[in-house]
Amino acid sequence: MDQSHIRNFSIIAHIDHGKSTLADRILELTDTVEKREMKAQILDSMDLEQERGITIKLNAVQLTYTALNGEEYLFHLIDTPGHVDFSYEVSRSLAACEGAVLVVDAAQGVEAQTLANVYLALDNDLEIVPVINKIDLPSAQPDVVKKEIEDIIGLDCSNAPMISAKSGLNVRDVLEAIVAMVPPPKGDVHAPLQALVFDSLYDPYRGVIAFVSIKQGSVAVGDRIRFMASHAEYEVLEVGIRNPKEVKKDVLRCGEVGWITAAIKDISDVHVGDTITNAASPADQALPGYRRMNPMVYCGLYPIDNAKYNDLRDALEKLKLNDASLQFEPETSQALGFGFRCGFLGLLHMDVIQERIEREYNINLIATSPSVIYHVYLTDGTMIQVDNPAFLPEPQKTDHIEEPYVRAQIMVPNDFVGAVMELCQKKRGIYQDMQVIDDNRMNILYEMPLGEIIFDFFDRLKSCTKGYASLDYELSEYKESNLVKMDILLNGEIVDALSIIVHRDFAYHRGNQMTQKLKDLIPKHQFEIPVQAAIGGKIIARTNIKSLRKNVLAKCYGGDISRKKKLLEKQKEGKKRMKSVGSVEIPQEAFMAVLSMD
Ligand code: GDP
Ligand code: MG
């Protein structure tokens, strides 16, 4: 197909505004997917995505569209995730496109992540096509929302398609707007190959599958290619596209988005953001790489079964392959044994990785409570970075500690401004500014410790605003705080994996809550277990878990053996998620107890 008839675009939106639904309609309307094969949210292929209704991994699909002018166009649609944790993935997929369809819910209007995504699109010089969705809803106010987009973002919305992605109403207008507004890819098909690697995955039979956007030149089966960052060279075995099924081709040309395999077994040769060129006639320069995203939240992951340590390493390596923002290194805990300290973009990212390891790799895990990176200035003048509370140096050796702050912007209806400010204040937020968005909504700006945001801030924000608030944040700077390490002792012994870093002013309160919480979460044993919280050896809170008296089998009145078996079976099941630490069995939830405290 003539390059001038190619359109590469992403769909961006605040979560739940209808990206995935619109993508489904576009696939139907272009007959890319037969009606009978159509299932809702077909691009969200990972089980986890379908279950949670979120999009985690980006996905690229080729489709053909016959426009109203009678001409045929080749579209590459790249779906992007909508959650704040995954903005790295959004920026990766955007770099493969020339345009972005901005979906805004006609009942909700512009939200914090609408803005965040628009900024990412503008960073990548993309043409933005605004689309008003869900106009079928009784509460839809398309004209108000149009004006909002014009006022807040500065995009002309006079011709913006007004659609219902659910019913399919006016979806064709979106395709026409893409043809009219998104520029075709620029590069020269005769120039040396430059293919941007924007995603990759590992197939046990074919090796690494690299997803590429061909920015210049072409690549064919049999070509010798070179990865410009890693210098690795391979012979291309297969190239192809997805529609969304995999379709093999002989060649991928400038402007196309597809995949390449080359029997690449060494996954470290392929970096997302790298440029592939032709080894025989290489390009002078690599394409500009991606903005690297650094993890903001760390936790320890430990296999419940110690024998699965190597399997866990394997799983993390495979997951890292198409998730460059995931980091990990070996770590040992006195309580939990051998595991890995892992870095994530945020709590949802952490949750998703954990769940994928358990489901796709069949490894049961204990995850320790999340931590940010602290900058600890020692009395000898040096600074060390600490991402694990257990390794915080002694107070005598510490001069002062700094913690990361974020700039948070919270969009909220006027009625909830008071509640939001109270919450932010409680989470040690520093008020910055407040902007009027329109008659009904405000944008509240706070600087807040990241360490407070990762602990259930988002849930609390949602509940104190009946779900109406939206949040976006970015790292601002490190600031000094009066922080201390709080240890937890079970049966008189410190359990290193339960240590947390807290602000001194909240230490007693947290200590009390934490010991109470653990008392509820840890099952009774044959003996009484003291639960204590301590700072620098001084006990600040304590409670006891009473000893077990009842025998579970007593309920069965001796008789029914199969019922007895079932009960024992059930008990065993319940134990799977337990880790023995010393003589105490601790359930997974205990390590997360800190997440649900005031
Ligand atoms: P995403 O998070 O942006 O991918 O949003 P989804 O496509 O998953 O949609 C979120 C929810 O909004 C789903 O329950 C959809 O069925 C619903 N939805 C999407 N488009 C429309 C629409 O045009 N009208 C109505 N009433 N609901 C819609
Ligand atoms: Mg979605």
XYZ file of C-alpha atoms and ligand atoms in Angstrom, residues 15-16 18-21 41 44 53-55 79-80 82, ligand 2:
15
model
C -9.677 4.831 32.497
C -13.234 3.646 31.743
C -14.285 3.687 26.500
C -10.985 3.052 24.689
C -11.299 -0.706 24.574
C -14.946 -0.538 23.525
C -12.519 -6.047 24.489
C -7.253 -6.986 26.091
C -11.362 -4.634 32.753
C -8.062 -2.832 32.465
C -5.564 -2.697 29.657
C -4.172 0.238 22.206
C -2.721 1.834 25.324
C -5.131 4.007 30.888
Mg -9.531 -0.797 28.318
